[in-house]
mmCIF file with all atom_site columns, C-alpha atoms in Angstrom:
data_model
loop_
_atom_site.group_PDB
_atom_site.id
_atom_site.type_symbol
_atom_site.label_atom_id
_atom_site.label_alt_id
_atom_site.label_comp_id
_atom_site.label_asym_id
_atom_site.label_entity_id
_atom_site.label_seq_id
_atom_site.pdbx_PDB_ins_code
_atom_site.Cartn_x
_atom_site.Cartn_y
_atom_site.Cartn_z
_atom_site.occupancy
_atom_site.B_iso_or_equiv
_atom_site.pdbx_formal_charge
_atom_site.auth_seq_id
_atom_site.auth_comp_id
_atom_site.auth_asym_id
_atom_site.auth_atom_id
_atom_site.pdbx_PDB_model_num
ATOM 1   C CA . MET A 1 1   ? 50.157  92.975  7.306  1.00 44.00 ? 1305 MET A CA 1
ATOM 2   C CA . SER A 1 2   ? 51.275  89.946  5.398  1.00 48.00 ? 1306 SER A CA 1
ATOM 3   C CA . SER A 1 3   ? 54.867  88.714  5.365  1.00 54.00 ? 1307 SER A CA 1
ATOM 4   C CA . THR A 1 4   ? 54.920  89.362  1.611  1.00 58.00 ? 1308 THR A CA 1
ATOM 5   C CA . HIS A 1 5   ? 54.151  93.049  1.999  1.00 53.00 ? 1309 HIS A CA 1
ATOM 6   C CA . THR A 1 6   ? 57.539  94.560  1.169  1.00 63.00 ? 1310 THR A CA 1
ATOM 7   C CA . ASP A 1 7   ? 56.727  98.260  1.567  1.00 70.00 ? 1311 ASP A CA 1
ATOM 8   C CA . VAL A 1 8   ? 56.754  98.027  5.355  1.00 72.00 ? 1312 VAL A CA 1
ATOM 9   C CA . PRO A 1 9   ? 60.226  98.250  6.895  1.00 76.00 ? 1313 PRO A CA 1
ATOM 10  C CA . SER A 1 10  ? 61.088  95.192  8.979  1.00 79.00 ? 1314 SER A CA 1
ATOM 11  C CA . LEU A 1 11  ? 61.499  97.368  12.066 1.00 76.00 ? 1315 LEU A CA 1
ATOM 12  C CA . ALA A 1 12  ? 57.923  98.609  11.754 1.00 75.00 ? 1316 ALA A CA 1
ATOM 13  C CA . ALA A 1 13  ? 56.588  95.155  10.894 1.00 79.00 ? 1317 ALA A CA 1
ATOM 14  C CA . ALA A 1 14  ? 58.028  93.537  14.011 1.00 79.00 ? 1318 ALA A CA 1
ATOM 15  C CA . GLU A 1 15  ? 55.399  92.802  16.626 1.00 84.00 ? 1319 GLU A CA 1
ATOM 16  C CA . LEU A 1 16  ? 56.610  93.757  20.080 1.00 80.00 ? 1320 LEU A CA 1
ATOM 17  C CA . PRO A 1 17  ? 54.890  92.906  23.346 1.00 82.00 ? 1321 PRO A CA 1
ATOM 18  C CA . THR A 1 18  ? 53.610  95.814  25.380 1.00 86.00 ? 1322 THR A CA 1
ATOM 19  C CA . PRO A 1 19  ? 55.307  96.572  27.626 1.00 89.00 ? 1323 PRO A CA 1
ATOM 20  C CA . VAL A 1 20  ? 58.552  95.255  26.179 1.00 83.00 ? 1324 VAL A CA 1
ATOM 21  C CA . PRO A 1 21  ? 60.176  93.093  28.871 1.00 85.00 ? 1325 PRO A CA 1
ATOM 22  C CA . LEU A 1 22  ? 63.523  94.488  29.990 1.00 88.00 ? 1326 LEU A CA 1
ATOM 23  C CA . ALA A 1 23  ? 65.229  91.100  29.620 1.00 86.00 ? 1327 ALA A CA 1
ATOM 24  C CA . GLU A 1 24  ? 63.994  90.820  26.025 1.00 82.00 ? 1328 GLU A CA 1
ATOM 25  C CA . HIS A 1 25  ? 65.219  94.322  25.207 1.00 80.00 ? 1329 HIS A CA 1
ATOM 26  C CA . GLU A 1 26  ? 68.639  93.593  26.725 1.00 82.00 ? 1330 GLU A CA 1
ATOM 27  C CA . LEU A 1 27  ? 68.962  90.353  24.715 1.00 83.00 ? 1331 LEU A CA 1
ATOM 28  C CA . CYS A 1 28  ? 67.857  91.949  21.443 1.00 83.00 ? 1332 CYS A CA 1
ATOM 29  C CA . PRO A 1 29  ? 70.657  91.754  18.856 1.00 84.00 ? 1333 PRO A CA 1
ATOM 30  C CA . VAL A 1 30  ? 69.588  95.088  17.372 1.00 85.00 ? 1334 VAL A CA 1
ATOM 31  C CA . SER A 1 31  ? 69.767  96.881  20.732 1.00 85.00 ? 1335 SER A CA 1
ATOM 32  C CA . GLY A 1 32  ? 73.154  95.325  21.420 1.00 85.00 ? 1336 GLY A CA 1
ATOM 33  C CA . LEU A 1 33  ? 74.581  96.394  18.074 1.00 87.00 ? 1337 LEU A CA 1
ATOM 34  C CA . MET A 1 34  ? 73.154  99.904  18.347 1.00 88.00 ? 1338 MET A CA 1
ATOM 35  C CA . SER A 1 35  ? 74.715  100.241 21.802 1.00 87.00 ? 1339 SER A CA 1
ATOM 36  C CA . ARG A 1 36  ? 78.061  99.128  20.416 1.00 86.00 ? 1340 ARG A CA 1
ATOM 37  C CA . ILE A 1 37  ? 78.180  101.327 17.321 1.00 87.00 ? 1341 ILE A CA 1
ATOM 38  C CA . GLY A 1 38  ? 76.313  104.148 19.013 1.00 87.00 ? 1342 GLY A CA 1
ATOM 39  C CA . ASP A 1 39  ? 79.045  104.840 21.551 1.00 92.00 ? 1343 ASP A CA 1
ATOM 40  C CA . LYS A 1 40  ? 81.308  107.833 21.121 1.00 92.00 ? 1344 LYS A CA 1
ATOM 41  C CA . TRP A 1 41  ? 84.107  106.186 19.115 1.00 96.00 ? 1345 TRP A CA 1
ATOM 42  C CA . SER A 1 42  ? 83.097  102.885 17.486 1.00 96.00 ? 1346 SER A CA 1
ATOM 43  C CA . LEU A 1 43  ? 81.416  104.311 14.395 1.00 95.00 ? 1347 LEU A CA 1
ATOM 44  C CA . LEU A 1 44  ? 84.433  106.528 13.716 1.00 96.00 ? 1348 LEU A CA 1
ATOM 45  C CA . VAL A 1 45  ? 86.829  103.597 14.104 1.00 97.00 ? 1349 VAL A CA 1
ATOM 46  C CA . ILE A 1 46  ? 84.694  101.486 11.753 1.00 97.00 ? 1350 ILE A CA 1
ATOM 47  C CA . ALA A 1 47  ? 84.592  104.317 9.211  1.00 96.00 ? 1351 ALA A CA 1
ATOM 48  C CA . LEU A 1 48  ? 88.382  104.689 9.263  1.00 98.00 ? 1352 LEU A CA 1
ATOM 49  C CA . LEU A 1 49  ? 88.954  100.943 8.986  1.00 98.00 ? 1353 LEU A CA 1
ATOM 50  C CA . ALA A 1 50  ? 86.499  100.798 6.081  1.00 97.00 ? 1354 ALA A CA 1
ATOM 51  C CA . ALA A 1 51  ? 89.084  102.571 3.945  1.00 97.00 ? 1355 ALA A CA 1
ATOM 52  C CA . ARG A 1 52  ? 92.126  100.493 4.913  1.00 97.00 ? 1356 ARG A CA 1
ATOM 53  C CA . ARG A 1 53  ? 93.995  98.690  7.674  1.00 97.00 ? 1357 ARG A CA 1
ATOM 54  C CA . TYR A 1 54  ? 95.659  100.809 10.385 1.00 98.00 ? 1358 TYR A CA 1
ATOM 55  C CA . ARG A 1 55  ? 98.437  100.258 12.860 1.00 96.00 ? 1359 ARG A CA 1
ATOM 56  C CA . TYR A 1 56  ? 97.475  101.138 16.429 1.00 95.00 ? 1360 TYR A CA 1
ATOM 57  C CA . ASN A 1 57  ? 99.482  104.370 16.749 1.00 94.00 ? 1361 ASN A CA 1
ATOM 58  C CA . GLU A 1 58  ? 98.435  105.526 13.295 1.00 96.00 ? 1362 GLU A CA 1
ATOM 59  C CA . LEU A 1 59  ? 94.796  104.970 14.235 1.00 97.00 ? 1363 LEU A CA 1
ATOM 60  C CA . HIS A 1 60  ? 95.310  106.798 17.536 1.00 97.00 ? 1364 HIS A CA 1
ATOM 61  C CA . ARG A 1 61  ? 96.803  109.807 15.714 1.00 97.00 ? 1365 ARG A CA 1
ATOM 62  C CA . SER A 1 62  ? 93.873  109.767 13.270 1.00 97.00 ? 1366 SER A CA 1
ATOM 63  C CA . ILE A 1 63  ? 91.239  110.313 15.977 1.00 97.00 ? 1367 ILE A CA 1
ATOM 64  C CA . GLU A 1 64  ? 91.573  113.602 17.784 1.00 96.00 ? 1368 GLU A CA 1
ATOM 65  C CA . GLY A 1 65  ? 90.533  113.490 21.418 1.00 96.00 ? 1369 GLY A CA 1
ATOM 66  C CA . ILE A 1 66  ? 90.540  109.733 22.014 1.00 97.00 ? 1370 ILE A CA 1
ATOM 67  C CA . SER A 1 67  ? 92.757  108.442 24.800 1.00 97.00 ? 1371 SER A CA 1
ATOM 68  C CA . GLN A 1 68  ? 94.912  105.355 24.326 1.00 96.00 ? 1372 GLN A CA 1
ATOM 69  C CA . ARG A 1 69  ? 92.839  103.589 26.967 1.00 97.00 ? 1373 ARG A CA 1
ATOM 70  C CA . MET A 1 70  ? 89.545  104.376 25.212 1.00 97.00 ? 1374 MET A CA 1
ATOM 71  C CA . LEU A 1 71  ? 90.903  103.405 21.800 1.00 98.00 ? 1375 LEU A CA 1
ATOM 72  C CA . THR A 1 72  ? 92.102  100.100 23.238 1.00 97.00 ? 1376 THR A CA 1
ATOM 73  C CA . ARG A 1 73  ? 88.693  99.458  24.859 1.00 97.00 ? 1377 ARG A CA 1
ATOM 74  C CA . THR A 1 74  ? 86.872  100.363 21.641 1.00 97.00 ? 1378 THR A CA 1
ATOM 75  C CA . LEU A 1 75  ? 89.088  98.124  19.522 1.00 98.00 ? 1379 LEU A CA 1
ATOM 76  C CA . ARG A 1 76  ? 88.699  95.207  21.944 1.00 97.00 ? 1380 ARG A CA 1
ATOM 77  C CA . ALA A 1 77  ? 84.918  95.572  21.985 1.00 96.00 ? 1381 ALA A CA 1
ATOM 78  C CA . LEU A 1 78  ? 84.724  95.664  18.179 1.00 97.00 ? 1382 LEU A CA 1
ATOM 79  C CA . GLU A 1 79  ? 87.063  92.676  18.019 1.00 97.00 ? 1383 GLU A CA 1
ATOM 80  C CA . ASP A 1 80  ? 84.924  90.797  20.571 1.00 95.00 ? 1384 ASP A CA 1
ATOM 81  C CA . ASP A 1 81  ? 81.910  91.368  18.305 1.00 94.00 ? 1385 ASP A CA 1
ATOM 82  C CA . GLY A 1 82  ? 83.835  90.011  15.304 1.00 96.00 ? 1386 GLY A CA 1
ATOM 83  C CA . LEU A 1 83  ? 83.690  93.326  13.439 1.00 97.00 ? 1387 LEU A CA 1
ATOM 84  C CA . ILE A 1 84  ? 87.441  93.960  13.345 1.00 98.00 ? 1388 ILE A CA 1
ATOM 85  C CA . ASP A 1 85  ? 90.522  91.794  13.493 1.00 98.00 ? 1389 ASP A CA 1
ATOM 86  C CA . ARG A 1 86  ? 93.873  92.377  15.126 1.00 97.00 ? 1390 ARG A CA 1
ATOM 87  C CA . VAL A 1 87  ? 97.064  91.111  13.521 1.00 96.00 ? 1391 VAL A CA 1
ATOM 88  C CA . VAL A 1 88  ? 100.303 91.050  15.501 1.00 95.00 ? 1392 VAL A CA 1
ATOM 89  C CA . TYR A 1 89  ? 103.496 90.994  13.438 1.00 92.00 ? 1393 TYR A CA 1
ATOM 90  C CA . PRO A 1 90  ? 106.571 89.303  14.974 1.00 93.00 ? 1394 PRO A CA 1
ATOM 91  C CA . THR A 1 91  ? 108.788 92.376  15.081 1.00 91.00 ? 1395 THR A CA 1
ATOM 92  C CA . VAL A 1 92  ? 110.596 94.071  17.958 1.00 92.00 ? 1396 VAL A CA 1
ATOM 93  C CA . PRO A 1 93  ? 108.558 95.752  19.294 1.00 89.00 ? 1397 PRO A CA 1
ATOM 94  C CA . PRO A 1 94  ? 105.544 93.858  17.929 1.00 89.00 ? 1398 PRO A CA 1
ATOM 95  C CA . ALA A 1 95  ? 103.597 95.770  15.296 1.00 90.00 ? 1399 ALA A CA 1
ATOM 96  C CA . VAL A 1 96  ? 99.818  95.538  15.605 1.00 94.00 ? 1400 VAL A CA 1
ATOM 97  C CA . GLU A 1 97  ? 97.430  96.219  12.748 1.00 97.00 ? 1401 GLU A CA 1
ATOM 98  C CA . TYR A 1 98  ? 93.624  96.460  12.726 1.00 98.00 ? 1402 TYR A CA 1
ATOM 99  C CA . GLY A 1 99  ? 91.126  96.015  9.920  1.00 98.00 ? 1403 GLY A CA 1
ATOM 100 C CA . LEU A 1 100 ? 87.528  95.117  9.278  1.00 98.00 ? 1404 LEU A CA 1
ATOM 101 C CA . THR A 1 101 ? 86.594  91.458  9.163  1.00 98.00 ? 1405 THR A CA 1
ATOM 102 C CA . PRO A 1 102 ? 84.290  90.152  6.432  1.00 98.00 ? 1406 PRO A CA 1
ATOM 103 C CA . LEU A 1 103 ? 81.476  90.456  9.002  1.00 97.00 ? 1407 LEU A CA 1
ATOM 104 C CA . GLY A 1 104 ? 82.477  94.070  9.698  1.00 97.00 ? 1408 GLY A CA 1
ATOM 105 C CA . GLU A 1 105 ? 82.457  94.806  5.978  1.00 97.00 ? 1409 GLU A CA 1
ATOM 106 C CA . THR A 1 106 ? 78.834  93.620  5.748  1.00 96.00 ? 1410 THR A CA 1
ATOM 107 C CA . LEU A 1 107 ? 77.932  96.329  8.254  1.00 95.00 ? 1411 LEU A CA 1
ATOM 108 C CA . LEU A 1 108 ? 79.132  99.106  5.924  1.00 96.00 ? 1412 LEU A CA 1
ATOM 109 C CA . VAL A 1 109 ? 76.041  99.089  3.679  1.00 95.00 ? 1413 VAL A CA 1
ATOM 110 C CA . PRO A 1 110 ? 73.461  99.582  6.447  1.00 93.00 ? 1414 PRO A CA 1
ATOM 111 C CA . LEU A 1 111 ? 75.740  102.041 8.287  1.00 93.00 ? 1415 LEU A CA 1
ATOM 112 C CA . SER A 1 112 ? 76.197  103.988 5.073  1.00 94.00 ? 1416 SER A CA 1
ATOM 113 C CA . ALA A 1 113 ? 72.426  104.125 4.601  1.00 93.00 ? 1417 ALA A CA 1
ATOM 114 C CA . LEU A 1 114 ? 72.007  105.430 8.152  1.00 91.00 ? 1418 LEU A CA 1
ATOM 115 C CA . ALA A 1 115 ? 74.808  107.973 7.641  1.00 92.00 ? 1419 ALA A CA 1
ATOM 116 C CA . ASP A 1 116 ? 73.295  109.140 4.338  1.00 95.00 ? 1420 ASP A CA 1
ATOM 117 C CA . TRP A 1 117 ? 69.908  109.525 6.015  1.00 93.00 ? 1421 TRP A CA 1
ATOM 118 C CA . ALA A 1 118 ? 71.455  111.548 8.854  1.00 93.00 ? 1422 ALA A CA 1
ATOM 119 C CA . VAL A 1 119 ? 73.236  113.883 6.434  1.00 95.00 ? 1423 VAL A CA 1
ATOM 120 C CA . ASP A 1 120 ? 70.132  114.253 4.240  1.00 96.00 ? 1424 ASP A CA 1
ATOM 121 C CA . HIS A 1 121 ? 67.982  115.142 7.268  1.00 95.00 ? 1425 HIS A CA 1
ATOM 122 C CA . ALA A 1 122 ? 70.467  117.081 9.409  1.00 95.00 ? 1426 ALA A CA 1
ATOM 123 C CA . VAL A 1 123 ? 68.750  120.410 8.715  1.00 96.00 ? 1427 VAL A CA 1
ATOM 124 C CA . ASP A 1 124 ? 65.329  118.939 9.549  1.00 95.00 ? 1428 ASP A CA 1
ATOM 125 C CA . ILE A 1 125 ? 66.616  117.436 12.797 1.00 94.00 ? 1429 ILE A CA 1
ATOM 126 C CA . THR A 1 126 ? 68.344  120.671 13.804 1.00 94.00 ? 1430 THR A CA 1
ATOM 127 C CA . ALA A 1 127 ? 65.150  122.635 13.089 1.00 94.00 ? 1431 ALA A CA 1
ATOM 128 C CA . ALA A 1 128 ? 63.017  120.162 15.054 1.00 94.00 ? 1432 ALA A CA 1
ATOM 129 C CA . ARG A 1 129 ? 65.401  120.388 18.005 1.00 91.00 ? 1433 ARG A CA 1
ATOM 130 C CA . ALA A 1 130 ? 65.302  124.172 17.888 1.00 92.00 ? 1434 ALA A CA 1
ATOM 131 C CA . ASP A 1 131 ? 61.485  124.144 17.742 1.00 90.00 ? 1435 ASP A CA 1
ATOM 132 C CA . ARG A 1 132 ? 61.277  121.660 20.610 1.00 86.00 ? 1436 ARG A CA 1
ATOM 133 C CA . THR A 1 133 ? 63.728  123.475 22.846 1.00 81.00 ? 1437 THR A CA 1
ATOM 134 C CA . GLY A 1 134 ? 62.373  126.930 22.103 1.00 78.00 ? 1438 GLY A CA 1
ATOM 135 C CA . GLY A 1 135 ? 65.668  128.007 20.593 1.00 61.00 ? 1439 GLY A CA 1
ATOM 136 C CA . ARG A 1 136 ? 67.934  126.648 23.357 1.00 62.00 ? 1440 ARG A CA 1
ATOM 137 C CA . THR A 1 137 ? 71.217  125.337 22.016 1.00 55.00 ? 1441 THR A CA 1
ATOM 138 C CA . ALA A 1 138 ? 71.302  121.761 20.726 1.00 49.00 ? 1442 ALA A CA 1
ATOM 139 C CA . GLY A 1 139 ? 72.533  119.362 23.343 1.00 53.00 ? 1443 GLY A CA 1
ATOM 140 C CA . ALA A 1 140 ? 71.299  121.442 26.273 1.00 51.00 ? 1444 ALA A CA 1
ATOM 141 C CA . SER A 1 141 ? 69.234  119.404 28.646 1.00 50.00 ? 1445 SER A CA 1
ATOM 142 C CA . GLY A 1 142 ? 65.882  120.584 29.675 1.00 47.00 ? 1446 GLY A CA 1
#
């Protein structure tokens, strides 16, 4: 394939060594990002912050089932990656607000494409899982 062939997705065009060295996989920026946004809460936090800025408690109330500790860890991790920012207002007690950074906003287009693909193919994926598992419930290990 030539580098000018645009019909081949970049993921498929990438030449990977076989076997892929563990150290290379762990240093891969794609693997790192997918681990970050693929955890239980990060994608949801990003989706909420895509609409507007949130104060901490407001964000916590907006996500059913997340503990304060896990929300704090998720926010810190996304902040460490430069995807969200944290603004502390000098009030008593201090008010804290979170929002997407310009870098985080650039992630919305590819995440939206992935989300659209998942919604468009949800029935196909569910059917494939059912075929593969012989009708066992989705999520059951086996």
